[in-house]
PDB file of C-alpha atoms and ligand atoms in Angstrom:
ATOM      1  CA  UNK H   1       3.323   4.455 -13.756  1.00 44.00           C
ATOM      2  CA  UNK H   2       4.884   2.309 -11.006  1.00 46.00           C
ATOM      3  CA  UNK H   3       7.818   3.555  -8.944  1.00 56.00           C
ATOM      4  CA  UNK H   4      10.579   2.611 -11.519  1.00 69.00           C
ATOM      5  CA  UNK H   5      14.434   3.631 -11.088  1.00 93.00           C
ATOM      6  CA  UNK H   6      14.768   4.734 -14.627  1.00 97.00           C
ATOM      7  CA  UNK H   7      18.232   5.978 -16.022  1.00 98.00           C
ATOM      8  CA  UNK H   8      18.577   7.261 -18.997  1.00 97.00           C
ATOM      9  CA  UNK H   9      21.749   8.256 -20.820  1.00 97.00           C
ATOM     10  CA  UNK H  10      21.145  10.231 -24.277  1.00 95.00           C
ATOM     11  CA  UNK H  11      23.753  11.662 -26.440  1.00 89.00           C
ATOM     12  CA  UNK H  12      24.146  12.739 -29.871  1.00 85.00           C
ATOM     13  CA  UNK H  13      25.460   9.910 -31.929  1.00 78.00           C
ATOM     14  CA  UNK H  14      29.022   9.037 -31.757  1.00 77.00           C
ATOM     15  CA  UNK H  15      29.554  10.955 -28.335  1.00 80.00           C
ATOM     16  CA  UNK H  16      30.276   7.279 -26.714  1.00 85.00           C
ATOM     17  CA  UNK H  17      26.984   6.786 -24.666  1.00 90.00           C
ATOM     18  CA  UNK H  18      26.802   2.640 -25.800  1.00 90.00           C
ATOM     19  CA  UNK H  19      30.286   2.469 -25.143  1.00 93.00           C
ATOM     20  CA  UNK H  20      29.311   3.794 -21.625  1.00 96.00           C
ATOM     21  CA  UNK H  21      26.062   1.930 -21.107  1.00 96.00           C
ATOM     22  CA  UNK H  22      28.251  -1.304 -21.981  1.00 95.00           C
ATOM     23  CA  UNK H  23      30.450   0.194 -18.991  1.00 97.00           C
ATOM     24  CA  UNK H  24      27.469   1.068 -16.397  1.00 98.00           C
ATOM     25  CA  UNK H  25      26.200  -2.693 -16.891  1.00 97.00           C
ATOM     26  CA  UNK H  26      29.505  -4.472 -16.700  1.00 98.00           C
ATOM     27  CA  UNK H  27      29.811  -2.367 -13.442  1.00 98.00           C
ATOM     28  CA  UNK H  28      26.539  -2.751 -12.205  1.00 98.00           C
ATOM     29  CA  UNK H  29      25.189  -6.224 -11.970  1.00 96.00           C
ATOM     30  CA  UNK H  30      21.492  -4.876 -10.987  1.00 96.00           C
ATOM     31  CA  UNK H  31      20.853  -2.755 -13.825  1.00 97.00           C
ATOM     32  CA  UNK H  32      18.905  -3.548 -16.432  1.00 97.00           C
ATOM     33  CA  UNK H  33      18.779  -2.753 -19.959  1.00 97.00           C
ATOM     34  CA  UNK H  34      16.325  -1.687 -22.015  1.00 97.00           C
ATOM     35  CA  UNK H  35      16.611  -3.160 -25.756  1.00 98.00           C
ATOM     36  CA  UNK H  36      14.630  -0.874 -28.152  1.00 98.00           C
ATOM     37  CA  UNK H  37      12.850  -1.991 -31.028  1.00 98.00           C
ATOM     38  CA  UNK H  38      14.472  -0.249 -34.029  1.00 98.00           C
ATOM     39  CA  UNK H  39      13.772  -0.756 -38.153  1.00 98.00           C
ATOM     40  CA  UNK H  40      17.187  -0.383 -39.140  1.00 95.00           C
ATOM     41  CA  UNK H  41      19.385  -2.745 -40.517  1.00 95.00           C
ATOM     42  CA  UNK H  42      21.845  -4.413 -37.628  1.00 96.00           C
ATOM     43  CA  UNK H  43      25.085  -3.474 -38.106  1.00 93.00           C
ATOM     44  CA  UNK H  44      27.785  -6.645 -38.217  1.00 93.00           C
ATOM     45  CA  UNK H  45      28.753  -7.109 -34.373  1.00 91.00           C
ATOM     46  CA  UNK H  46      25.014  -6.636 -33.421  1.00 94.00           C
ATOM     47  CA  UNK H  47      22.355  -9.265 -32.382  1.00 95.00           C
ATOM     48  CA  UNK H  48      18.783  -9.519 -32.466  1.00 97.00           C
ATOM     49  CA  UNK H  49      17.175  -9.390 -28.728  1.00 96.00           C
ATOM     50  CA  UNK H  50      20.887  -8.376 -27.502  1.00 93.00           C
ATOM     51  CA  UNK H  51      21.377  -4.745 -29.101  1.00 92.00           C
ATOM     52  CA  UNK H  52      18.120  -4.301 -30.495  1.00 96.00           C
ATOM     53  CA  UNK H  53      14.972  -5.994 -31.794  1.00 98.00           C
ATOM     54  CA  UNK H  54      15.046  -5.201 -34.998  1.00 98.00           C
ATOM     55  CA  UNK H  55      11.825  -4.707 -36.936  1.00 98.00           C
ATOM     56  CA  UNK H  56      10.548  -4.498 -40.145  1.00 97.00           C
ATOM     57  CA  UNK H  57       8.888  -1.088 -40.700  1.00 96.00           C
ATOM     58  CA  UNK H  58       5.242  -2.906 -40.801  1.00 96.00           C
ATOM     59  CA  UNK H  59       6.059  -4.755 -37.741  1.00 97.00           C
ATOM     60  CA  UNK H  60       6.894  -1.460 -35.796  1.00 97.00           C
ATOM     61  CA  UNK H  61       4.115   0.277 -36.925  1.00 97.00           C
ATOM     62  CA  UNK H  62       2.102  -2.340 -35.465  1.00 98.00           C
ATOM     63  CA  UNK H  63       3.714  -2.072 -32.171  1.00 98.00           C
ATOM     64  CA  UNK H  64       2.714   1.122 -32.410  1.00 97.00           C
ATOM     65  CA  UNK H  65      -0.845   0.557 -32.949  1.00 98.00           C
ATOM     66  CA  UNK H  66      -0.929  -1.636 -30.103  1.00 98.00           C
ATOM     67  CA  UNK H  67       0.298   0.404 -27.802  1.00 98.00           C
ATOM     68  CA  UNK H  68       3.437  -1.198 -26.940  1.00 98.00           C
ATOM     69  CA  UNK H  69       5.973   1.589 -26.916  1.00 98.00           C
ATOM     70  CA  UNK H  70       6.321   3.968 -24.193  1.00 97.00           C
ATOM     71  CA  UNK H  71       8.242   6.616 -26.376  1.00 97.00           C
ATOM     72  CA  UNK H  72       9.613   6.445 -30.387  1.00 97.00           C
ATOM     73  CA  UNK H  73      11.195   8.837 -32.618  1.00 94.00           C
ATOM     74  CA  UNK H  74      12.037   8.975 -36.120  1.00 92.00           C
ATOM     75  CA  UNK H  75      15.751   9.277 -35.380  1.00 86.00           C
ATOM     76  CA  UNK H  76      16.861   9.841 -38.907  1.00 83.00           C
ATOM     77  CA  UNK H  77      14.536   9.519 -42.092  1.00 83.00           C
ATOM     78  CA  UNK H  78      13.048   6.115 -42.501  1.00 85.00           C
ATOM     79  CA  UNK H  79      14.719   4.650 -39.191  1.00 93.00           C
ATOM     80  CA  UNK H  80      12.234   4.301 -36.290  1.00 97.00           C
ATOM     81  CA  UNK H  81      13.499   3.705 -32.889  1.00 97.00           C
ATOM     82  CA  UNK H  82      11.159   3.180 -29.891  1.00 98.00           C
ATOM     83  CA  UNK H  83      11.664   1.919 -25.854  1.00 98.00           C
ATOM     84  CA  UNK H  84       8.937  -1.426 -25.672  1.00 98.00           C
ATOM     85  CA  UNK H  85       6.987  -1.049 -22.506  1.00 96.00           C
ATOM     86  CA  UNK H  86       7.480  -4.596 -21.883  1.00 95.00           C
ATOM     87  CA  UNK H  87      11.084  -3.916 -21.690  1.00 95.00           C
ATOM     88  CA  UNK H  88      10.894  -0.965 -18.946  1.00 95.00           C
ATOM     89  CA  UNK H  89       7.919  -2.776 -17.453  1.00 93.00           C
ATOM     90  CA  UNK H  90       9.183  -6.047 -16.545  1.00 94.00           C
ATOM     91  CA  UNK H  91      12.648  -5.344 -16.190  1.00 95.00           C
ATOM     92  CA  UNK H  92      12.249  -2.980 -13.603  1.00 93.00           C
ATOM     93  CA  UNK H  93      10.762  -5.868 -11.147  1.00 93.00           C
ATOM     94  CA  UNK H  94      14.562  -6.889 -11.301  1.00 94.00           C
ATOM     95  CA  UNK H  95      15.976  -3.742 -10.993  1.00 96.00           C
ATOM     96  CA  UNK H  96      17.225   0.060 -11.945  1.00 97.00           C
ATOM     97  CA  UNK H  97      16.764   0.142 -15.548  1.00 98.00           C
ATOM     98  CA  UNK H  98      18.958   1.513 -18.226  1.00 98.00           C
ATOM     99  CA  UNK H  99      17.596   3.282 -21.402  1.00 98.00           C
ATOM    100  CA  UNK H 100      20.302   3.911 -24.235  1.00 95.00           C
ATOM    101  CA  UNK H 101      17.919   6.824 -26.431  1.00 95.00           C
ATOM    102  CA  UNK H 102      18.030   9.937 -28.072  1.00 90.00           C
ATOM    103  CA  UNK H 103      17.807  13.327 -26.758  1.00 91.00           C
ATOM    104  CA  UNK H 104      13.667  13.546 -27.775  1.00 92.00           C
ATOM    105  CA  UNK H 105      12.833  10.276 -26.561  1.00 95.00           C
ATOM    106  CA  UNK H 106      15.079  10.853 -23.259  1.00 95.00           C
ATOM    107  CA  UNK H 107      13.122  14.048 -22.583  1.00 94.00           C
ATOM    108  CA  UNK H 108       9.752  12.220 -23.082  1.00 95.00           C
ATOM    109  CA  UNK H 109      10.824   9.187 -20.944  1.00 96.00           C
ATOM    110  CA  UNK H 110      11.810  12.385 -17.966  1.00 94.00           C
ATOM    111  CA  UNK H 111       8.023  13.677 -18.816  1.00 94.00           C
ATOM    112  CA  UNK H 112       6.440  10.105 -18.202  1.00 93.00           C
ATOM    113  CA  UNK H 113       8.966   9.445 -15.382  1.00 93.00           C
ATOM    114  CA  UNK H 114       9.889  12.444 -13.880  1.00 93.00           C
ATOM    115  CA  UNK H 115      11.794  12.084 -10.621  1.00 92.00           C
ATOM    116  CA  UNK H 116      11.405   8.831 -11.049  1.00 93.00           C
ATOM    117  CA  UNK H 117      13.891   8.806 -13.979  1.00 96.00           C
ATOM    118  CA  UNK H 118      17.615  10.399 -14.093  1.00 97.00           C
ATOM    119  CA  UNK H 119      18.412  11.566 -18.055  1.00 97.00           C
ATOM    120  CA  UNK H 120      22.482  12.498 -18.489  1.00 97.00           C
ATOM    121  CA  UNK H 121      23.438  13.722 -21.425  1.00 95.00           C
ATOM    122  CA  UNK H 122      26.921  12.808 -22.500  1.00 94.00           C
ATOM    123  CA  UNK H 123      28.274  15.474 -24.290  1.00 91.00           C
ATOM    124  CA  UNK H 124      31.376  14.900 -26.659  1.00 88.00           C
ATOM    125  CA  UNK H 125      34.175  17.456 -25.937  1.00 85.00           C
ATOM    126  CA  UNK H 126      33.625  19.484 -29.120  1.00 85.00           C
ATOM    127  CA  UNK H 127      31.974  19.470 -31.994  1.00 83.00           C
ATOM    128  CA  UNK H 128      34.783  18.652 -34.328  1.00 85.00           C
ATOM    129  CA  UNK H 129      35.681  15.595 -31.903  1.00 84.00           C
ATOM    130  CA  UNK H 130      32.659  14.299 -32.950  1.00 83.00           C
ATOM    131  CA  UNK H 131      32.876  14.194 -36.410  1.00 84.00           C
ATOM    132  CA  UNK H 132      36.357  12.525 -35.955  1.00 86.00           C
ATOM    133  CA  UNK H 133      34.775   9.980 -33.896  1.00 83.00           C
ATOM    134  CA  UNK H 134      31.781   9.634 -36.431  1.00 82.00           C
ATOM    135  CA  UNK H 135      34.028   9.222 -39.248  1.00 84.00           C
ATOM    136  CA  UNK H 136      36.454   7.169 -37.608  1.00 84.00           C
ATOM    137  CA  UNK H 137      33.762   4.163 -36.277  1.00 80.00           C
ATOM    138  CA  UNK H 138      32.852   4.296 -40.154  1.00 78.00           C
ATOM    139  CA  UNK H 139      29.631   3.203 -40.063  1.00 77.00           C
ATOM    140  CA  UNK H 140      27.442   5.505 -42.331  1.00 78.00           C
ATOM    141  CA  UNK H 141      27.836   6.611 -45.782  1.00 84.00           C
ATOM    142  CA  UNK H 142      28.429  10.060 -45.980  1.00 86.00           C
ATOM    143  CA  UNK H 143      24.890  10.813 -46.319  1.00 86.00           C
ATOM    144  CA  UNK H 144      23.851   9.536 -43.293  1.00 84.00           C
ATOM    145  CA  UNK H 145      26.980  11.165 -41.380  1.00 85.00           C
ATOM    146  CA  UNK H 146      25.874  14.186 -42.283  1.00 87.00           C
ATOM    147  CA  UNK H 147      22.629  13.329 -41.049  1.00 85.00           C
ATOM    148  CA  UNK H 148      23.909  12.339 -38.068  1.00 83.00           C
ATOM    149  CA  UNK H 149      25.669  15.469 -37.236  1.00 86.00           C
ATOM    150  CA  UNK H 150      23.206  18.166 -38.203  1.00 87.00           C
ATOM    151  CA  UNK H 151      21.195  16.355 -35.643  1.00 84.00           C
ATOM    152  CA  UNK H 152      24.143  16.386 -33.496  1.00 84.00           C
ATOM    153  CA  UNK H 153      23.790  20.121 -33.642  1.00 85.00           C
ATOM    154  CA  UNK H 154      20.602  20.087 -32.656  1.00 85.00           C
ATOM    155  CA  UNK H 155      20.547  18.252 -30.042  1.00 84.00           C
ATOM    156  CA  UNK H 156      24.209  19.648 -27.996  1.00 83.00           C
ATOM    157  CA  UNK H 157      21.950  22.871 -27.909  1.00 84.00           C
ATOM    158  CA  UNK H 158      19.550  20.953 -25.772  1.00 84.00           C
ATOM    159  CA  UNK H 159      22.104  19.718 -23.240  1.00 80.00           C
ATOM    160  CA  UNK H 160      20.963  22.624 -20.257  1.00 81.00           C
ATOM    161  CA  UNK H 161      17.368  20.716 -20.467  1.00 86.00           C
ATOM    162  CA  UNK H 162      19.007  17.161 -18.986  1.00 93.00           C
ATOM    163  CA  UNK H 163      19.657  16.055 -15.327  1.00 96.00           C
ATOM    164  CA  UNK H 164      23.172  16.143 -15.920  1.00 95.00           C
ATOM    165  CA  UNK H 165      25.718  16.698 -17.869  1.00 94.00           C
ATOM    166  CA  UNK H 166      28.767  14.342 -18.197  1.00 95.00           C
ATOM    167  CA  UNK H 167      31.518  15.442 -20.880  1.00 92.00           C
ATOM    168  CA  UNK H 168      33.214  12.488 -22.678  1.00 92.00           C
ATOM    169  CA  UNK H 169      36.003  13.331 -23.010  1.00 89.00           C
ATOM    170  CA  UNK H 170      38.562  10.716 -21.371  1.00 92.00           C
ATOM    171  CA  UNK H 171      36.124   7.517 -21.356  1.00 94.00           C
ATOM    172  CA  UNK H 172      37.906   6.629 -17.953  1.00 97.00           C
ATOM    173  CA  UNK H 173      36.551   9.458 -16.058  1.00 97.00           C
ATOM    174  CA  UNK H 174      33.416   9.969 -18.146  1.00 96.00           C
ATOM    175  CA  UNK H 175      32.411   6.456 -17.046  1.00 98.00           C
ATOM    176  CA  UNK H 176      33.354   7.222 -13.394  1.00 98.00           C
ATOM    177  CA  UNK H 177      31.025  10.156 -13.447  1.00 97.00           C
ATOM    178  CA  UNK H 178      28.314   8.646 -14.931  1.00 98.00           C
ATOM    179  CA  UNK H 179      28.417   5.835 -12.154  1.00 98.00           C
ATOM    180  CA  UNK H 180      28.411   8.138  -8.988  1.00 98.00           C
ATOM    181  CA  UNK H 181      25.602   9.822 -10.418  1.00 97.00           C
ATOM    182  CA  UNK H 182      23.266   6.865 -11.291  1.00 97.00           C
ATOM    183  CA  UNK H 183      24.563   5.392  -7.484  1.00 97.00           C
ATOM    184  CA  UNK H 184      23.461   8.623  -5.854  1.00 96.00           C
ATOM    185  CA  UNK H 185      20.157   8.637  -7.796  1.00 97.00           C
ATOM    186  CA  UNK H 186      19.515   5.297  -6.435  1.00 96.00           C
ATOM    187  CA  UNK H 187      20.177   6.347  -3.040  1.00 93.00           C
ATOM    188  CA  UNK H 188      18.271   9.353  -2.943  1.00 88.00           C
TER     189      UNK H 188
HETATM  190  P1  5GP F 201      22.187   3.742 -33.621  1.00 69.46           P
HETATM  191  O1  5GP F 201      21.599   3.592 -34.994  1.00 69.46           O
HETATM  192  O2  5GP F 201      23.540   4.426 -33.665  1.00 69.46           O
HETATM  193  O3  5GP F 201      22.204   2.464 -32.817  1.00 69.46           O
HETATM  194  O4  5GP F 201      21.232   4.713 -32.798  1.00 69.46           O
HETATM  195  C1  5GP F 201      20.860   5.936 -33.324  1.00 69.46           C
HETATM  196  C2  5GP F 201      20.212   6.783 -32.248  1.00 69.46           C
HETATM  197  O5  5GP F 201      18.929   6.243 -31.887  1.00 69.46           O
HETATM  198  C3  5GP F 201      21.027   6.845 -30.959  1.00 69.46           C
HETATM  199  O6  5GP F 201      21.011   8.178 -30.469  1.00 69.46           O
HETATM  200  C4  5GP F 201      20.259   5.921 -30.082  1.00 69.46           C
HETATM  201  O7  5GP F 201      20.468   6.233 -28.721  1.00 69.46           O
HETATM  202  C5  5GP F 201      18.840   6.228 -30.498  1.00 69.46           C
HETATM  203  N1  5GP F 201      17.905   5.226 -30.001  1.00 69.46           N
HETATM  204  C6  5GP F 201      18.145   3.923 -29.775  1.00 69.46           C
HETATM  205  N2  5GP F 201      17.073   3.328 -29.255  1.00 69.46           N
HETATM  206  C7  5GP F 201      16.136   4.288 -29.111  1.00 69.46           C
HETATM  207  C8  5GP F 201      14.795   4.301 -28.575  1.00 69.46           C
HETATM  208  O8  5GP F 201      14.256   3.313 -28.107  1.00 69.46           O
HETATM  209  N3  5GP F 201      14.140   5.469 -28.610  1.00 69.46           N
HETATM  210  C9  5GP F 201      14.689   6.602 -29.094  1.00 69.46           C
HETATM  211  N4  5GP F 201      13.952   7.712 -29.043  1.00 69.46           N
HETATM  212  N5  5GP F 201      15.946   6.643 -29.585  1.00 69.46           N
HETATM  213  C10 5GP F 201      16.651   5.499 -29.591  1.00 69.46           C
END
């Protein structure tokens, strides 16, 4: 692998880590992102090549069969997410590069990477604030929120296993944090 700045922020869902990435780049001109290939549906306020590339489910297994993803995970049933090589590949000629994933494809990106990647989990403040968040941004049926937060279960028990942790619980200070630790990753 070449000497990439890799950071990666993973989260359970609705603990604000897009809302934060969105931050990180508007702050940091350099940084790259990485736009995932993903077979779900976009969601209204989304756009193709922006957000994600969204696949059909033949078209991402074919990615796969080529070879072109560094990492993917079924994040919930029937919804495939994956980082494109291309994307971490190229962009990182430009600069640091910024990988919005999950908690299993954030730990495989830190075993390709390893110091050559930082992985912060934001944690939401509680469990319950989570669901309020989730059920507040009203974008699943209940089905898939409950999906969504038995995975979120999961995955806060995984939070020791991270770089760092950043708690989200003012989105102020949580972004703050998250930018003097990616700027003293770069430094080191
Ligand atoms: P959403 O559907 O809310 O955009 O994303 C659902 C989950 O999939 C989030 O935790 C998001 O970070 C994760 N995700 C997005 N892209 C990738 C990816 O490329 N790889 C993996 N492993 N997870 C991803």
């Amino acid at each position: 692998m070449p000497n990439a700045n890799i950071i990666v922020l993973t989260a359970p869902s609705g603990a604000g880590k897009t809302t934060i990435a969105h931050r990180v780049m508007d702050a940091m001109p350099e940084m790259q992102f990485s736009v995932s290939a993903t077979t779900r549906p976009p969601r209204d306020d989304e756009t193709d090549g922006e957000d994600y590339h969204f696949l059909s489910v033949d078209e991402f297994e074919q990615r796969i069969d080529n070879g072109d993803l560094l990492e993917y995970e079924e994040v919930y049933p029937d919804r495939l997410y994956g980082t494109l090589r291309s994307e971490v590949e190229t962009k990182s000629d430009a600069g640091p590069v910024l990988l919005d994933i999950d908690v299993e494809g954030a730990l495989n990106v830190k075993k390709i990477y390893g110091d050559d990647a930082l992985v912060l989990f934001i944690a939401p403040p509680s469990k319950e604030a989570l669901r309020r968040r989730l059920q507040k941004r009203g974008t699943e049926d209940p089905e898939a929120l409950a999906d969504r937060l038995g995975r979120a279960d999961r995955e806060l028990d995984r939070a020791d296993d991270f770089d760092a942790v950043v708690v989200n619980d003012d989105l102020d200070p949580a972004v703050e944090e998250t930018l003097t630790r990616i700027r003293q990753f770069l430094q080191s």
